[in-house]
Amino acid sequence: MSSAPSSVGRPRSGARRLPSASAREEILDAAAELFAQRGYAATSTRLIAERVGIRQASLYYHFRTKEQILAELLEATVRPSLTHAESLGDLDAARALESLVRFDVGVLLTARWNIGILYALPEIATEPFARFRRERGELRAVYRRLAGSPTPGDLVFGLVESVIGMRRDVPDLPPAESLQATVAAATTRIIEATSMI
């Protein structure tokens, strides 16, 4: 009679961060927390591994570099909104823009960690982040198309992303639903104002 296979690898050095998550998801969560709180440069892969309770070698099984971890985290801040934008095909531009604004603000405000604060890092201009830059550019292009021209689209895109700074700087931030409605209403005013110019 054969016994059950033993688990592979060393046991974790503590309780799991997210009990129902995979090791990869736990690494991403720990990295997002550390990047958002300590900064990207001040966070090593060793520190991420320690936060998860695994050895650094185990982290490298899932991610070859710290850049790969950050790239995946950043892409996760824009990809859901791109997917949502693709589902808006039957709506007129104004309603589609409002829906996208509400959805995108929700993504940025309700993520467990405020990873959007890393958008301005100089490292983001390098090759490991090309996919993130491309996808963020695609999202900006959707805003421009729905707004009717580049300038109002860029204004709305910037307004949406301004919630990243608010999340960092405003201790008594209103609930996500309230900010979603406020940014959507401001979007309507921006489009109306720029159409009169």
PDB file of C-alpha atoms in Angstrom:
ATOM      1  CA  MET A   1       0.000   0.000   0.000  1.00  0.00           C
ATOM      2  CA  SER A   2       1.558   3.313  -1.042  1.00  0.00           C
ATOM      3  CA  SER A   3       1.549   6.340   1.181  1.00  0.00           C
ATOM      4  CA  ALA A   4       0.387   9.793   0.094  1.00  0.00           C
ATOM      5  CA  PRO A   5       3.074  11.861  -1.636  1.00  0.00           C
ATOM      6  CA  SER A   6       4.929  14.231   0.633  1.00  0.00           C
ATOM      7  CA  SER A   7       4.790  17.954  -0.002  1.00  0.00           C
ATOM      8  CA  VAL A   8       7.504  19.454  -2.146  1.00  0.00           C
ATOM      9  CA  GLY A   9       9.936  22.032  -0.791  1.00  0.00           C
ATOM     10  CA  ARG A  10      10.518  23.405   2.663  1.00  0.00           C
ATOM     11  CA  PRO A  11       7.665  24.373   4.949  1.00  0.00           C
ATOM     12  CA  ARG A  12       6.814  28.037   5.312  1.00  0.00           C
ATOM     13  CA  SER A  13       8.242  29.925   8.227  1.00  0.00           C
ATOM     14  CA  GLY A  14       4.917  31.211   9.471  1.00  0.00           C
ATOM     15  CA  ALA A  15       1.235  31.542   8.748  1.00  0.00           C
ATOM     16  CA  ARG A  16       0.110  32.147   5.191  1.00  0.00           C
ATOM     17  CA  ARG A  17      -0.641  35.766   4.230  1.00  0.00           C
ATOM     18  CA  LEU A  18      -3.643  34.818   2.122  1.00  0.00           C
ATOM     19  CA  PRO A  19      -4.755  31.298   3.088  1.00  0.00           C
ATOM     20  CA  SER A  20      -6.662  30.580  -0.126  1.00  0.00           C
ATOM     21  CA  ALA A  21      -4.054  32.107  -2.474  1.00  0.00           C
ATOM     22  CA  SER A  22      -1.337  30.405  -4.471  1.00  0.00           C
ATOM     23  CA  ALA A  23       2.324  30.985  -3.597  1.00  0.00           C
ATOM     24  CA  ARG A  24       2.602  33.269  -6.636  1.00  0.00           C
ATOM     25  CA  GLU A  25      -0.365  35.372  -5.455  1.00  0.00           C
ATOM     26  CA  GLU A  26       1.129  35.622  -1.963  1.00  0.00           C
ATOM     27  CA  ILE A  27       4.429  36.835  -3.432  1.00  0.00           C
ATOM     28  CA  LEU A  28       2.609  39.482  -5.473  1.00  0.00           C
ATOM     29  CA  ASP A  29       0.635  40.599  -2.431  1.00  0.00           C
ATOM     30  CA  ALA A  30       3.722  40.887  -0.234  1.00  0.00           C
ATOM     31  CA  ALA A  31       5.635  42.726  -2.940  1.00  0.00           C
ATOM     32  CA  ALA A  32       2.753  45.146  -3.525  1.00  0.00           C
ATOM     33  CA  GLU A  33       2.588  45.922   0.190  1.00  0.00           C
ATOM     34  CA  LEU A  34       6.339  46.479   0.454  1.00  0.00           C
ATOM     35  CA  PHE A  35       6.628  48.495  -2.775  1.00  0.00           C
ATOM     36  CA  ALA A  36       3.721  50.730  -1.716  1.00  0.00           C
ATOM     37  CA  GLN A  37       4.953  51.224   1.849  1.00  0.00           C
ATOM     38  CA  ARG A  38       8.757  51.156   1.605  1.00  0.00           C
ATOM     39  CA  GLY A  39       9.308  51.983  -2.049  1.00  0.00           C
ATOM     40  CA  TYR A  40      10.534  49.887  -4.936  1.00  0.00           C
ATOM     41  CA  ALA A  41      14.265  50.561  -4.536  1.00  0.00           C
ATOM     42  CA  ALA A  42      14.182  49.830  -0.790  1.00  0.00           C
ATOM     43  CA  THR A  43      12.514  46.442  -1.281  1.00  0.00           C
ATOM     44  CA  SER A  44      14.663  43.414  -2.056  1.00  0.00           C
ATOM     45  CA  THR A  45      13.542  40.001  -3.238  1.00  0.00           C
ATOM     46  CA  ARG A  46      14.928  38.644   0.045  1.00  0.00           C
ATOM     47  CA  LEU A  47      12.598  40.952   1.980  1.00  0.00           C
ATOM     48  CA  ILE A  48       9.635  39.891  -0.167  1.00  0.00           C
ATOM     49  CA  ALA A  49      10.444  36.216   0.425  1.00  0.00           C
ATOM     50  CA  GLU A  50      10.744  36.808   4.181  1.00  0.00           C
ATOM     51  CA  ARG A  51       7.378  38.586   4.228  1.00  0.00           C
ATOM     52  CA  VAL A  52       5.767  35.572   2.538  1.00  0.00           C
ATOM     53  CA  GLY A  53       7.634  33.127   4.779  1.00  0.00           C
ATOM     54  CA  ILE A  54       9.522  31.372   1.990  1.00  0.00           C
ATOM     55  CA  ARG A  55      13.154  31.136   0.941  1.00  0.00           C
ATOM     56  CA  GLN A  56      14.462  33.527  -1.676  1.00  0.00           C
ATOM     57  CA  ALA A  57      15.157  30.571  -3.990  1.00  0.00           C
ATOM     58  CA  SER A  58      11.455  29.675  -3.828  1.00  0.00           C
ATOM     59  CA  LEU A  59      10.542  33.205  -4.880  1.00  0.00           C
ATOM     60  CA  TYR A  60      12.833  32.849  -7.911  1.00  0.00           C
ATOM     61  CA  TYR A  61      10.921  29.745  -8.929  1.00  0.00           C
ATOM     62  CA  HIS A  62       7.895  32.002  -9.550  1.00  0.00           C
ATOM     63  CA  PHE A  63       9.608  35.267 -10.601  1.00  0.00           C
ATOM     64  CA  ARG A  64      13.066  35.601 -12.130  1.00  0.00           C
ATOM     65  CA  THR A  65      13.499  39.254 -11.082  1.00  0.00           C
ATOM     66  CA  LYS A  66      12.044  41.991  -8.929  1.00  0.00           C
ATOM     67  CA  GLU A  67      11.220  43.838 -12.171  1.00  0.00           C
ATOM     68  CA  GLN A  68       9.032  40.930 -13.280  1.00  0.00           C
ATOM     69  CA  ILE A  69       7.079  41.155 -10.019  1.00  0.00           C
ATOM     70  CA  LEU A  70       6.516  44.901 -10.382  1.00  0.00           C
ATOM     71  CA  ALA A  71       5.585  44.577 -14.057  1.00  0.00           C
ATOM     72  CA  GLU A  72       2.887  42.024 -13.224  1.00  0.00           C
ATOM     73  CA  LEU A  73       1.536  44.220 -10.426  1.00  0.00           C
ATOM     74  CA  LEU A  74       1.401  47.295 -12.669  1.00  0.00           C
ATOM     75  CA  GLU A  75      -0.249  45.418 -15.518  1.00  0.00           C
ATOM     76  CA  ALA A  76      -2.940  44.296 -13.074  1.00  0.00           C
ATOM     77  CA  THR A  77      -3.862  47.959 -12.525  1.00  0.00           C
ATOM     78  CA  VAL A  78      -4.757  48.559 -16.179  1.00  0.00           C
ATOM     79  CA  ARG A  79      -5.712  45.210 -17.691  1.00  0.00           C
ATOM     80  CA  PRO A  80      -9.111  44.904 -15.932  1.00  0.00           C
ATOM     81  CA  SER A  81     -10.091  48.360 -17.217  1.00  0.00           C
ATOM     82  CA  LEU A  82      -9.015  47.453 -20.759  1.00  0.00           C
ATOM     83  CA  THR A  83     -11.111  44.294 -20.550  1.00  0.00           C
ATOM     84  CA  HIS A  84     -14.067  46.332 -19.261  1.00  0.00           C
ATOM     85  CA  ALA A  85     -13.633  48.831 -22.111  1.00  0.00           C
ATOM     86  CA  GLU A  86     -13.876  45.977 -24.627  1.00  0.00           C
ATOM     87  CA  SER A  87     -17.279  45.041 -23.190  1.00  0.00           C
ATOM     88  CA  LEU A  88     -18.769  48.510 -23.803  1.00  0.00           C
ATOM     89  CA  GLY A  89     -19.251  48.166 -27.552  1.00  0.00           C
ATOM     90  CA  ASP A  90     -23.037  48.650 -27.582  1.00  0.00           C
ATOM     91  CA  LEU A  91     -23.091  51.842 -25.505  1.00  0.00           C
ATOM     92  CA  ASP A  92     -22.920  55.339 -26.923  1.00  0.00           C
ATOM     93  CA  ALA A  93     -19.620  57.147 -26.240  1.00  0.00           C
ATOM     94  CA  ALA A  94     -20.894  59.214 -23.281  1.00  0.00           C
ATOM     95  CA  ARG A  95     -22.349  56.231 -21.434  1.00  0.00           C
ATOM     96  CA  ALA A  96     -19.330  54.071 -22.273  1.00  0.00           C
ATOM     97  CA  LEU A  97     -16.976  56.759 -20.946  1.00  0.00           C
ATOM     98  CA  GLU A  98     -18.949  57.072 -17.703  1.00  0.00           C
ATOM     99  CA  SER A  99     -18.917  53.301 -17.249  1.00  0.00           C
ATOM    100  CA  LEU A 100     -15.183  53.106 -17.910  1.00  0.00           C
ATOM    101  CA  VAL A 101     -14.447  55.972 -15.508  1.00  0.00           C
ATOM    102  CA  ARG A 102     -16.461  54.371 -12.714  1.00  0.00           C
ATOM    103  CA  PHE A 103     -14.868  50.978 -13.309  1.00  0.00           C
ATOM    104  CA  ASP A 104     -11.304  52.312 -13.584  1.00  0.00           C
ATOM    105  CA  VAL A 105     -11.621  54.448 -10.440  1.00  0.00           C
ATOM    106  CA  GLY A 106     -12.945  51.360  -8.651  1.00  0.00           C
ATOM    107  CA  VAL A 107      -9.938  49.303  -9.751  1.00  0.00           C
ATOM    108  CA  LEU A 108      -7.500  51.953  -8.508  1.00  0.00           C
ATOM    109  CA  LEU A 109      -9.276  52.527  -5.190  1.00  0.00           C
ATOM    110  CA  THR A 110     -10.219  49.024  -4.157  1.00  0.00           C
ATOM    111  CA  ALA A 111      -6.995  47.154  -4.882  1.00  0.00           C
ATOM    112  CA  ARG A 112      -5.541  45.806  -1.650  1.00  0.00           C
ATOM    113  CA  TRP A 113      -2.368  47.952  -2.070  1.00  0.00           C
ATOM    114  CA  ASN A 114      -1.984  51.316  -3.818  1.00  0.00           C
ATOM    115  CA  ILE A 115       0.485  50.102  -6.431  1.00  0.00           C
ATOM    116  CA  GLY A 116      -0.429  52.943  -8.814  1.00  0.00           C
ATOM    117  CA  ILE A 117       1.829  55.264  -6.815  1.00  0.00           C
ATOM    118  CA  LEU A 118       4.722  53.555  -8.614  1.00  0.00           C
ATOM    119  CA  TYR A 119       3.634  54.674 -12.115  1.00  0.00           C
ATOM    120  CA  ALA A 120       6.150  57.542 -12.057  1.00  0.00           C
ATOM    121  CA  LEU A 121       9.213  55.489 -11.146  1.00  0.00           C
ATOM    122  CA  PRO A 122      12.100  56.082 -13.593  1.00  0.00           C
ATOM    123  CA  GLU A 123      12.472  52.294 -13.924  1.00  0.00           C
ATOM    124  CA  ILE A 124       9.083  52.130 -15.629  1.00  0.00           C
ATOM    125  CA  ALA A 125      10.683  53.580 -18.787  1.00  0.00           C
ATOM    126  CA  THR A 126      12.899  50.481 -19.133  1.00  0.00           C
ATOM    127  CA  GLU A 127      12.303  47.314 -21.145  1.00  0.00           C
ATOM    128  CA  PRO A 128      10.851  45.064 -18.408  1.00  0.00           C
ATOM    129  CA  PHE A 129       7.853  47.415 -18.234  1.00  0.00           C
ATOM    130  CA  ALA A 130       7.179  47.758 -21.981  1.00  0.00           C
ATOM    131  CA  ARG A 131       3.973  45.722 -21.808  1.00  0.00           C
ATOM    132  CA  PHE A 132       2.621  47.847 -18.943  1.00  0.00           C
ATOM    133  CA  ARG A 133       3.424  51.061 -20.844  1.00  0.00           C
ATOM    134  CA  ARG A 134       1.757  49.684 -23.974  1.00  0.00           C
ATOM    135  CA  GLU A 135      -1.394  48.604 -22.113  1.00  0.00           C
ATOM    136  CA  ARG A 136      -1.604  51.896 -20.247  1.00  0.00           C
ATOM    137  CA  GLY A 137      -1.228  53.668 -23.600  1.00  0.00           C
ATOM    138  CA  GLU A 138      -4.063  51.545 -24.993  1.00  0.00           C
ATOM    139  CA  LEU A 139      -6.248  52.538 -22.052  1.00  0.00           C
ATOM    140  CA  ARG A 140      -5.423  56.222 -22.616  1.00  0.00           C
ATOM    141  CA  ALA A 141      -6.368  55.770 -26.291  1.00  0.00           C
ATOM    142  CA  VAL A 142      -9.776  54.402 -25.257  1.00  0.00           C
ATOM    143  CA  TYR A 143     -10.352  57.478 -23.085  1.00  0.00           C
ATOM    144  CA  ARG A 144      -9.379  59.752 -25.996  1.00  0.00           C
ATOM    145  CA  ARG A 145     -11.693  57.930 -28.405  1.00  0.00           C
ATOM    146  CA  LEU A 146     -14.664  57.972 -26.040  1.00  0.00           C
ATOM    147  CA  ALA A 147     -14.072  61.638 -25.133  1.00  0.00           C
ATOM    148  CA  GLY A 148     -14.067  62.589 -28.804  1.00  0.00           C
ATOM    149  CA  SER A 149     -10.512  63.991 -29.005  1.00  0.00           C
ATOM    150  CA  PRO A 150      -7.123  63.717 -27.289  1.00  0.00           C
ATOM    151  CA  THR A 151      -7.212  66.722 -24.945  1.00  0.00           C
ATOM    152  CA  PRO A 152     -10.449  65.954 -23.090  1.00  0.00           C
ATOM    153  CA  GLY A 153      -9.545  62.258 -23.109  1.00  0.00           C
ATOM    154  CA  ASP A 154      -6.187  63.022 -21.506  1.00  0.00           C
ATOM    155  CA  LEU A 155      -7.856  65.283 -18.941  1.00  0.00           C
ATOM    156  CA  VAL A 156     -10.291  62.548 -17.948  1.00  0.00           C
ATOM    157  CA  PHE A 157      -7.532  59.926 -17.887  1.00  0.00           C
ATOM    158  CA  GLY A 158      -5.499  62.170 -15.576  1.00  0.00           C
ATOM    159  CA  LEU A 159      -8.510  62.830 -13.377  1.00  0.00           C
ATOM    160  CA  VAL A 160      -9.131  59.093 -13.005  1.00  0.00           C
ATOM    161  CA  GLU A 161      -5.506  58.431 -12.090  1.00  0.00           C
ATOM    162  CA  SER A 162      -5.548  61.298  -9.596  1.00  0.00           C
ATOM    163  CA  VAL A 163      -7.349  58.980  -7.181  1.00  0.00           C
ATOM    164  CA  ILE A 164      -4.013  57.178  -6.741  1.00  0.00           C
ATOM    165  CA  GLY A 165      -2.543  60.258  -5.065  1.00  0.00           C
ATOM    166  CA  MET A 166      -5.730  60.871  -3.133  1.00  0.00           C
ATOM    167  CA  ARG A 167      -5.600  57.340  -1.788  1.00  0.00           C
ATOM    168  CA  ARG A 168      -2.057  57.985  -0.582  1.00  0.00           C
ATOM    169  CA  ASP A 169      -2.513  61.539   0.742  1.00  0.00           C
ATOM    170  CA  VAL A 170      -6.085  61.862   2.030  1.00  0.00           C
ATOM    171  CA  PRO A 171      -6.581  60.008   5.312  1.00  0.00           C
ATOM    172  CA  ASP A 172     -10.380  60.359   5.347  1.00  0.00           C
ATOM    173  CA  LEU A 173     -10.989  59.434   1.721  1.00  0.00           C
ATOM    174  CA  PRO A 174     -14.688  59.027   0.848  1.00  0.00           C
ATOM    175  CA  PRO A 175     -15.921  55.522   0.009  1.00  0.00           C
ATOM    176  CA  ALA A 176     -15.045  54.197  -3.448  1.00  0.00           C
ATOM    177  CA  GLU A 177     -18.652  54.437  -4.670  1.00  0.00           C
ATOM    178  CA  SER A 178     -18.789  58.120  -3.765  1.00  0.00           C
ATOM    179  CA  LEU A 179     -15.533  58.919  -5.545  1.00  0.00           C
ATOM    180  CA  GLN A 180     -16.595  56.895  -8.574  1.00  0.00           C
ATOM    181  CA  ALA A 181     -19.751  59.017  -8.854  1.00  0.00           C
ATOM    182  CA  THR A 182     -17.819  62.264  -8.278  1.00  0.00           C
ATOM    183  CA  VAL A 183     -15.209  61.508 -10.929  1.00  0.00           C
ATOM    184  CA  ALA A 184     -17.902  60.393 -13.384  1.00  0.00           C
ATOM    185  CA  ALA A 185     -19.799  63.674 -12.839  1.00  0.00           C
ATOM    186  CA  ALA A 186     -16.583  65.675 -13.268  1.00  0.00           C
ATOM    187  CA  THR A 187     -15.914  63.774 -16.488  1.00  0.00           C
ATOM    188  CA  THR A 188     -19.244  64.942 -17.899  1.00  0.00           C
ATOM    189  CA  ARG A 189     -18.359  68.545 -17.037  1.00  0.00           C
ATOM    190  CA  ILE A 190     -14.913  68.214 -18.644  1.00  0.00           C
ATOM    191  CA  ILE A 191     -16.402  66.880 -21.874  1.00  0.00           C
ATOM    192  CA  GLU A 192     -19.034  69.633 -21.926  1.00  0.00           C
ATOM    193  CA  ALA A 193     -16.477  72.361 -21.220  1.00  0.00           C
ATOM    194  CA  THR A 194     -13.980  71.193 -23.837  1.00  0.00           C
ATOM    195  CA  SER A 195     -16.677  70.814 -26.496  1.00  0.00           C
ATOM    196  CA  MET A 196     -17.363  74.566 -26.203  1.00  0.00           C
ATOM    197  CA  ILE A 197     -13.748  75.534 -26.894  1.00  0.00           C
TER     198      ILE A 197
END
